[in-house]
Short mmCIF file of C-alpha atoms and ligand atoms in Angstrom, two decimals:
data_model
loop_
_atom_site.label_atom_id
_atom_site.label_comp_id
_atom_site.label_asym_id
_atom_site.label_seq_id
_atom_site.Cartn_x
_atom_site.Cartn_y
_atom_site.Cartn_z
CA UNK A 6 56.59 -21.00 -19.05
CA UNK A 7 56.68 -18.61 -21.99
CA UNK A 8 57.77 -15.34 -20.35
CA UNK A 9 61.35 -14.23 -20.64
CA UNK A 10 62.82 -13.09 -17.34
CA UNK A 11 63.38 -9.34 -17.15
CA UNK A 12 66.14 -9.41 -14.56
CA UNK A 13 67.56 -6.32 -12.93
CA UNK A 14 71.02 -7.42 -11.86
CA UNK A 15 72.81 -6.45 -15.07
CA UNK A 16 70.89 -3.18 -15.28
CA UNK A 17 71.98 -2.41 -11.73
CA UNK A 18 75.59 -3.31 -12.53
CA UNK A 19 75.56 -0.83 -15.42
CA UNK A 20 74.26 1.96 -13.18
CA UNK A 21 76.81 1.12 -10.48
CA UNK A 22 79.60 1.24 -13.06
CA UNK A 23 78.44 4.74 -14.11
CA UNK A 24 78.29 5.79 -10.44
CA UNK A 25 81.73 4.34 -9.78
CA UNK A 26 83.26 6.25 -12.69
CA UNK A 27 81.71 9.53 -11.54
CA UNK A 28 82.80 8.77 -8.00
CA UNK A 29 86.44 8.43 -8.97
CA UNK A 30 86.25 11.89 -10.52
CA UNK A 31 84.81 13.20 -7.23
CA UNK A 32 87.62 11.48 -5.34
CA UNK A 33 90.25 12.95 -7.65
CA UNK A 34 88.77 16.38 -6.88
CA UNK A 35 89.01 15.66 -3.14
CA UNK A 36 85.26 15.27 -2.69
CA UNK A 37 83.79 12.71 -0.29
CA UNK A 38 80.27 11.74 -1.35
CA UNK A 39 77.84 11.30 1.54
CA UNK A 40 74.27 10.03 1.46
CA UNK A 41 72.07 10.95 4.43
CA UNK A 42 69.26 8.56 5.36
CA UNK A 43 66.64 9.84 7.80
CA UNK A 44 64.67 7.19 9.68
CA UNK A 45 61.85 7.66 12.20
CA UNK A 46 60.46 4.15 12.47
CA UNK A 47 61.45 0.91 14.19
CA UNK A 48 59.73 -1.19 11.52
CA UNK A 49 61.97 -4.13 10.68
CA UNK A 50 61.48 -3.93 6.88
CA UNK A 51 62.54 -0.25 6.94
CA UNK A 52 65.54 -1.08 9.12
CA UNK A 53 66.50 -3.85 6.70
CA UNK A 54 66.24 -1.48 3.75
CA UNK A 55 68.35 1.19 5.46
CA UNK A 56 71.06 -1.37 6.29
CA UNK A 57 71.12 -2.74 2.76
CA UNK A 58 71.21 0.75 1.20
CA UNK A 59 74.03 1.74 3.54
CA UNK A 60 75.97 -1.42 2.67
CA UNK A 61 75.46 -0.91 -1.09
CA UNK A 62 76.64 2.70 -0.74
CA UNK A 63 79.71 1.62 1.23
CA UNK A 64 80.63 -1.04 -1.38
CA UNK A 65 80.66 1.68 -4.01
CA UNK A 66 82.57 4.19 -1.87
CA UNK A 67 79.70 6.45 -0.80
CA UNK A 68 79.54 7.22 2.91
CA UNK A 69 76.20 6.55 4.57
CA UNK A 70 75.05 8.92 7.30
CA UNK A 71 71.97 7.59 9.13
CA UNK A 72 69.93 9.99 11.30
CA UNK A 73 67.71 7.95 13.58
CA UNK A 74 64.75 9.65 15.20
CA UNK A 75 62.37 8.04 17.67
CA UNK A 76 59.10 6.67 16.21
CA UNK A 77 57.20 9.36 18.13
CA UNK A 78 59.21 12.19 16.49
CA UNK A 79 57.10 15.19 15.48
CA UNK A 80 56.91 16.80 12.04
CA UNK A 81 58.98 19.68 13.45
CA UNK A 82 61.68 17.27 14.70
CA UNK A 83 62.04 15.61 11.31
CA UNK A 84 61.90 18.90 9.42
CA UNK A 85 64.70 20.27 11.60
CA UNK A 86 66.93 17.30 10.70
CA UNK A 87 66.12 17.64 6.98
CA UNK A 88 66.80 21.40 7.10
CA UNK A 89 70.19 20.81 8.74
CA UNK A 90 71.15 18.14 6.18
CA UNK A 91 69.99 20.35 3.32
CA UNK A 92 72.22 23.15 4.60
CA UNK A 93 75.21 20.83 5.21
CA UNK A 94 77.64 21.24 2.29
CA UNK A 95 79.20 17.84 3.14
CA UNK A 96 75.97 15.96 2.31
CA UNK A 97 75.27 15.15 -1.36
CA UNK A 98 71.95 13.31 -1.15
CA UNK A 99 69.10 12.88 1.32
CA UNK A 100 66.67 9.96 1.58
CA UNK A 101 63.66 10.13 3.89
CA UNK A 102 62.74 6.58 4.86
CA UNK A 103 59.06 5.65 5.20
CA UNK A 104 56.89 4.87 7.09
CA UNK A 105 56.86 8.14 9.03
CA UNK A 106 55.25 8.45 12.47
CA UNK A 107 51.43 8.27 12.32
CA UNK A 108 49.76 11.42 11.06
CA UNK A 109 52.83 12.85 9.31
CA UNK A 110 52.56 13.17 5.53
CA UNK A 111 55.72 12.35 3.59
CA UNK A 112 55.06 14.92 0.87
CA UNK A 113 54.83 17.87 3.30
CA UNK A 114 57.89 16.84 5.29
CA UNK A 115 59.90 16.15 2.13
CA UNK A 116 59.49 19.82 1.20
CA UNK A 117 62.37 20.38 3.62
CA UNK A 118 64.75 18.37 1.41
CA UNK A 119 66.80 20.64 -0.88
CA UNK A 120 65.65 19.60 -4.41
CA UNK A 121 69.33 19.50 -5.46
CA UNK A 122 69.86 16.73 -2.86
CA UNK A 123 66.49 15.05 -3.32
CA UNK A 124 67.93 11.85 -4.81
CA UNK A 125 64.71 9.87 -4.28
CA UNK A 126 62.47 12.55 -5.80
CA UNK A 127 60.30 12.97 -2.69
CA UNK A 128 60.01 16.77 -2.55
CA UNK A 129 56.80 17.99 -4.25
CA UNK A 130 59.07 20.36 -6.21
CA UNK A 131 60.87 17.33 -7.71
CA UNK A 132 57.52 15.66 -8.46
CA UNK A 133 56.26 18.86 -10.10
CA UNK A 134 59.39 19.10 -12.23
CA UNK A 135 58.85 15.49 -13.31
CA UNK A 136 55.28 16.30 -14.29
CA UNK A 137 56.40 19.39 -16.21
CA UNK A 138 59.16 17.49 -18.00
CA UNK A 139 61.88 19.62 -16.38
CA UNK A 140 65.21 18.24 -15.15
CA UNK A 141 65.28 16.95 -11.58
CA UNK A 142 65.33 13.72 -9.60
CA UNK A 143 62.44 11.30 -10.15
CA UNK A 144 61.60 8.75 -7.45
CA UNK A 145 64.26 6.06 -7.84
CA UNK A 146 61.84 3.12 -8.02
CA UNK A 147 59.77 4.69 -10.79
CA UNK A 148 62.93 5.54 -12.72
CA UNK A 149 64.21 2.00 -12.14
CA UNK A 150 61.14 0.50 -13.84
CA UNK A 151 61.88 2.56 -16.97
CA UNK A 152 65.53 1.52 -16.85
CA UNK A 153 64.55 -2.14 -16.60
CA UNK A 154 62.16 -1.83 -19.57
CA UNK A 155 64.75 0.03 -21.66
CA UNK A 156 67.49 -2.48 -20.90
CA UNK A 157 65.24 -5.30 -22.10
CA UNK A 158 64.25 -3.29 -25.21
CA UNK A 159 60.54 -3.11 -24.33
CA UNK A 160 58.83 -0.70 -26.73
CA UNK A 161 56.72 1.99 -25.01
CA UNK A 162 55.92 4.45 -27.79
CA UNK A 163 52.26 4.04 -28.73
CA UNK A 164 51.78 1.03 -26.43
CA UNK A 165 49.13 0.60 -23.74
CA UNK A 166 50.66 0.77 -20.28
CA UNK A 167 48.69 -0.01 -17.13
CA UNK A 168 50.08 0.87 -13.70
CA UNK A 169 48.56 -0.75 -10.61
CA UNK A 170 49.11 1.56 -7.61
CA UNK A 171 48.95 5.35 -7.29
CA UNK A 172 51.45 6.14 -4.55
CA UNK A 173 53.74 9.16 -4.80
CA UNK A 174 56.83 6.95 -4.65
CA UNK A 175 55.91 4.54 -7.43
CA UNK A 176 52.54 4.60 -9.23
CA UNK A 177 51.99 8.30 -9.94
CA UNK A 178 55.54 9.25 -10.96
CA UNK A 179 55.80 6.08 -13.04
CA UNK A 180 52.62 7.04 -14.92
CA UNK A 181 54.28 10.38 -15.74
CA UNK A 182 57.49 8.72 -16.94
CA UNK A 183 55.54 6.30 -19.16
CA UNK A 184 53.47 9.16 -20.54
CA UNK A 185 56.65 11.07 -21.37
CA UNK A 186 57.67 8.03 -23.42
CA UNK A 187 54.43 8.19 -25.44
CA UNK A 188 52.68 5.22 -23.86
CA UNK A 189 48.90 5.44 -23.37
CA UNK A 190 48.73 5.16 -19.60
CA UNK A 191 45.97 3.95 -17.27
CA UNK A 192 46.39 3.95 -13.49
CA UNK A 193 44.49 1.43 -11.34
CA UNK A 194 44.18 1.51 -7.56
CA UNK A 195 42.37 -0.05 -4.61
CA UNK A 196 39.01 1.44 -5.73
CA UNK A 197 39.22 0.17 -9.31
CA UNK A 198 36.09 -2.06 -9.52
CA UNK A 199 37.29 -4.71 -11.98
CA UNK A 200 41.05 -4.81 -11.98
CA UNK A 201 41.43 -7.65 -14.50
CA UNK A 202 39.17 -5.83 -16.95
CA UNK A 203 41.74 -3.00 -17.14
CA UNK A 204 45.03 -4.85 -16.63
CA UNK A 205 44.18 -7.35 -19.39
CA UNK A 206 44.27 -4.49 -21.93
CA UNK A 207 47.94 -3.74 -21.16
CA UNK A 208 50.88 -4.28 -23.47
CA UNK A 209 53.03 -3.29 -20.50
CA UNK A 210 51.67 -3.92 -16.99
CA UNK A 211 53.51 -2.54 -13.95
CA UNK A 212 52.30 -3.63 -10.53
CA UNK A 213 53.12 -1.69 -7.35
CA UNK A 214 50.33 -2.45 -4.89
CA UNK A 215 52.06 -4.26 -2.03
CA UNK A 216 49.56 -7.16 -2.27
CA UNK A 217 51.15 -10.60 -2.75
CA UNK A 218 49.47 -12.66 -5.46
CA UNK A 219 47.25 -9.77 -6.63
CA UNK A 220 48.02 -10.34 -10.30
CA UNK A 221 47.29 -13.79 -11.73
CA UNK A 222 47.16 -15.16 -15.28
CA UNK A 223 43.61 -13.88 -15.82
CA UNK A 224 44.85 -10.28 -15.29
CA UNK A 225 47.39 -10.53 -18.09
CA UNK A 226 46.95 -10.33 -21.85
CA UNK A 227 48.91 -13.14 -23.55
CA UNK A 228 52.32 -11.86 -24.56
CA UNK A 229 52.21 -8.74 -22.35
CA UNK A 230 55.27 -7.53 -20.45
CA UNK A 231 54.76 -7.54 -16.67
CA UNK A 232 56.96 -5.66 -14.19
CA UNK A 233 56.51 -6.62 -10.55
CA UNK A 234 57.52 -3.80 -8.18
CA UNK A 235 55.98 -5.40 -5.08
CA UNK A 236 58.18 -6.46 -2.21
CA UNK A 237 56.21 -8.41 0.36
CA UNK A 238 57.10 -10.97 2.97
CA UNK A 239 55.73 -14.36 2.00
CA UNK A 240 54.22 -16.91 4.41
CA UNK A 241 57.64 -18.58 4.77
CA UNK A 242 59.43 -15.27 5.32
CA UNK A 243 60.79 -15.05 1.77
CA UNK A 244 60.55 -11.95 -0.43
CA UNK A 245 57.59 -12.14 -2.83
CA UNK A 246 56.14 -9.69 -5.34
CA UNK A 247 52.57 -8.73 -6.21
CA UNK A 248 52.46 -11.09 -9.17
CA UNK A 249 51.70 -14.81 -8.93
CA UNK A 250 54.83 -15.64 -10.88
CA UNK A 251 54.08 -19.27 -11.79
CA UNK A 252 50.72 -18.65 -13.49
CA UNK A 253 51.66 -15.28 -15.03
CA UNK A 254 54.91 -16.60 -16.54
CA UNK A 255 52.81 -19.08 -18.53
CA UNK A 256 50.94 -16.30 -20.39
CA UNK A 257 53.15 -13.18 -20.27
CA UNK A 258 55.81 -12.34 -22.85
CA UNK A 259 58.16 -11.05 -20.15
CA UNK A 260 58.14 -10.91 -16.35
CA UNK A 261 60.51 -9.27 -13.90
CA UNK A 262 61.51 -11.55 -11.02
CA UNK A 263 61.24 -10.80 -7.29
CA UNK A 264 63.85 -10.71 -5.90
CA UNK A 265 66.36 -9.68 -8.57
CA UNK A 266 64.14 -7.41 -10.68
CA UNK A 267 63.27 -3.79 -9.88
CA UNK A 268 64.82 -3.88 -6.38
CA UNK A 269 68.54 -3.89 -7.27
CA UNK A 270 67.95 -1.32 -10.04
CA UNK A 271 66.28 1.04 -7.55
CA UNK A 272 69.23 0.90 -5.16
CA UNK A 273 71.76 1.43 -7.94
CA UNK A 274 69.74 4.36 -9.36
CA UNK A 275 69.62 5.99 -5.92
CA UNK A 276 73.40 5.72 -5.59
CA UNK A 277 73.98 7.08 -9.10
CA UNK A 278 71.65 10.00 -8.27
CA UNK A 279 73.71 10.67 -5.14
CA UNK A 280 76.96 10.90 -7.07
CA UNK A 281 75.23 13.08 -9.67
CA UNK A 282 73.99 15.36 -6.89
CA UNK A 283 77.50 15.61 -5.45
CA UNK A 284 78.74 16.88 -8.79
CA UNK A 285 75.84 19.27 -9.21
CA UNK A 286 75.92 20.89 -5.78
CA UNK A 287 79.71 21.01 -5.57
CA UNK A 288 80.01 19.20 -2.27
CA UNK A 289 82.92 20.54 -0.23
CA UNK A 290 85.99 18.37 0.26
CA UNK A 291 85.19 15.90 3.03
P1 NAD B 310 51.50 2.10 -1.07
O1 NAD B 310 50.88 1.25 -0.01
O2 NAD B 310 51.87 3.50 -0.78
O3 NAD B 310 50.53 2.13 -2.33
C1 NAD B 310 49.91 0.97 -2.80
C2 NAD B 310 49.02 1.34 -3.96
O4 NAD B 310 48.42 0.14 -4.44
C3 NAD B 310 47.88 2.28 -3.58
O5 NAD B 310 47.82 3.33 -4.52
C4 NAD B 310 46.63 1.41 -3.63
O6 NAD B 310 45.51 2.11 -4.13
C5 NAD B 310 47.03 0.31 -4.59
N1 NAD B 310 46.37 -0.95 -4.24
C6 NAD B 310 46.36 -1.57 -3.04
N2 NAD B 310 45.59 -2.69 -3.10
C7 NAD B 310 45.12 -2.77 -4.34
C8 NAD B 310 44.26 -3.67 -5.02
N3 NAD B 310 43.76 -4.74 -4.38
N4 NAD B 310 43.98 -3.45 -6.31
C9 NAD B 310 44.49 -2.37 -6.96
N5 NAD B 310 45.31 -1.48 -6.37
C10 NAD B 310 45.61 -1.66 -5.09
O7 NAD B 310 52.75 1.27 -1.58
P2 NAD B 310 54.06 1.75 -2.41
O8 NAD B 310 54.99 2.46 -1.51
O9 NAD B 310 53.64 2.37 -3.69
O10 NAD B 310 54.70 0.32 -2.71
C11 NAD B 310 54.03 -0.65 -3.49
C12 NAD B 310 54.81 -1.93 -3.45
O11 NAD B 310 56.07 -1.72 -4.04
C13 NAD B 310 55.12 -2.46 -2.05
O12 NAD B 310 55.13 -3.87 -2.07
C14 NAD B 310 56.49 -1.94 -1.79
O13 NAD B 310 57.19 -2.73 -0.83
C15 NAD B 310 57.09 -2.06 -3.14
N6 NAD B 310 58.23 -1.18 -3.39
C16 NAD B 310 59.32 -1.74 -3.96
C17 NAD B 310 60.42 -0.97 -4.24
C18 NAD B 310 61.59 -1.61 -4.93
O14 NAD B 310 62.64 -1.03 -5.02
N7 NAD B 310 61.43 -2.80 -5.49
C19 NAD B 310 60.45 0.37 -3.89
C20 NAD B 310 59.30 0.95 -3.34
C21 NAD B 310 58.20 0.15 -3.08
#
């Protein structure tokens, strides 16, 4: 093994400390910070995520407010809930959990989230602001990858970055964030003919495909930094990433672990965004 481990626990602790400090100021001003989570799926992995986000919020002192809709909820049903939460002065942040019921596009529905409360950067307005380099909330996972790289002093300016995955929650916004940091960015996806041909040019390789074992040693240039965003359930039920850790750690210069890498940073970033939103929108005393 040559790769140093790019762990996320300390990064997350730093973000939680910042959130905690801001939260005590809110408390002193008589403000209760509430995070609304809207769920319209019975998928177990989504339910697990909602529970763990709620628990992390509670540990910090943020109240979780889960709106559960049936898995056959319509676009109009979900929009109505998001509209009500957006108008509710007691709610600081809103997260729309995926997957959504079949046939409903997250980007359209997320338009109903007030951008000032859009702590996971899902509204196309937030995504547009990110692209334009204007202030706003970026998707928490994409932001978390940058925070992990910065914490571990990974240089981005002038480096070749390759992102595997082009989703609106990770791949695309991450490409924009890397570009804003002067990396030369290439985005790969499921229709990229020879993945290894592209990924092996990367100084910094970020993988968010949701395919366990997709990236092996032959995909990685010796010494490259590899960030594994994937969270998949392994054959034995354990949490595994998209990177075959054992073989990649032998060639990479750095590798983020799963679990304990991007995941905890994402949660902490989401909570910090929520406290930030509470300050910005002047949430009424709760
Ligand atoms: P998604 O399914 O929306 O997108 C996957 C992307 O990967 C697509 O753009 C697709 O083109 C690409 N892809 C799929 N197979 C590929 C292949 N064989 N070669 C190249 N590209 C391929 O998924 P997502 O929501 O972007 O999530 C990606 C992964 O990240 C999942 O494992 C998810 O669980 C994980 N995730 C983790 C966090 C976290 O906090 N750690 C947060 C969000 C998502």
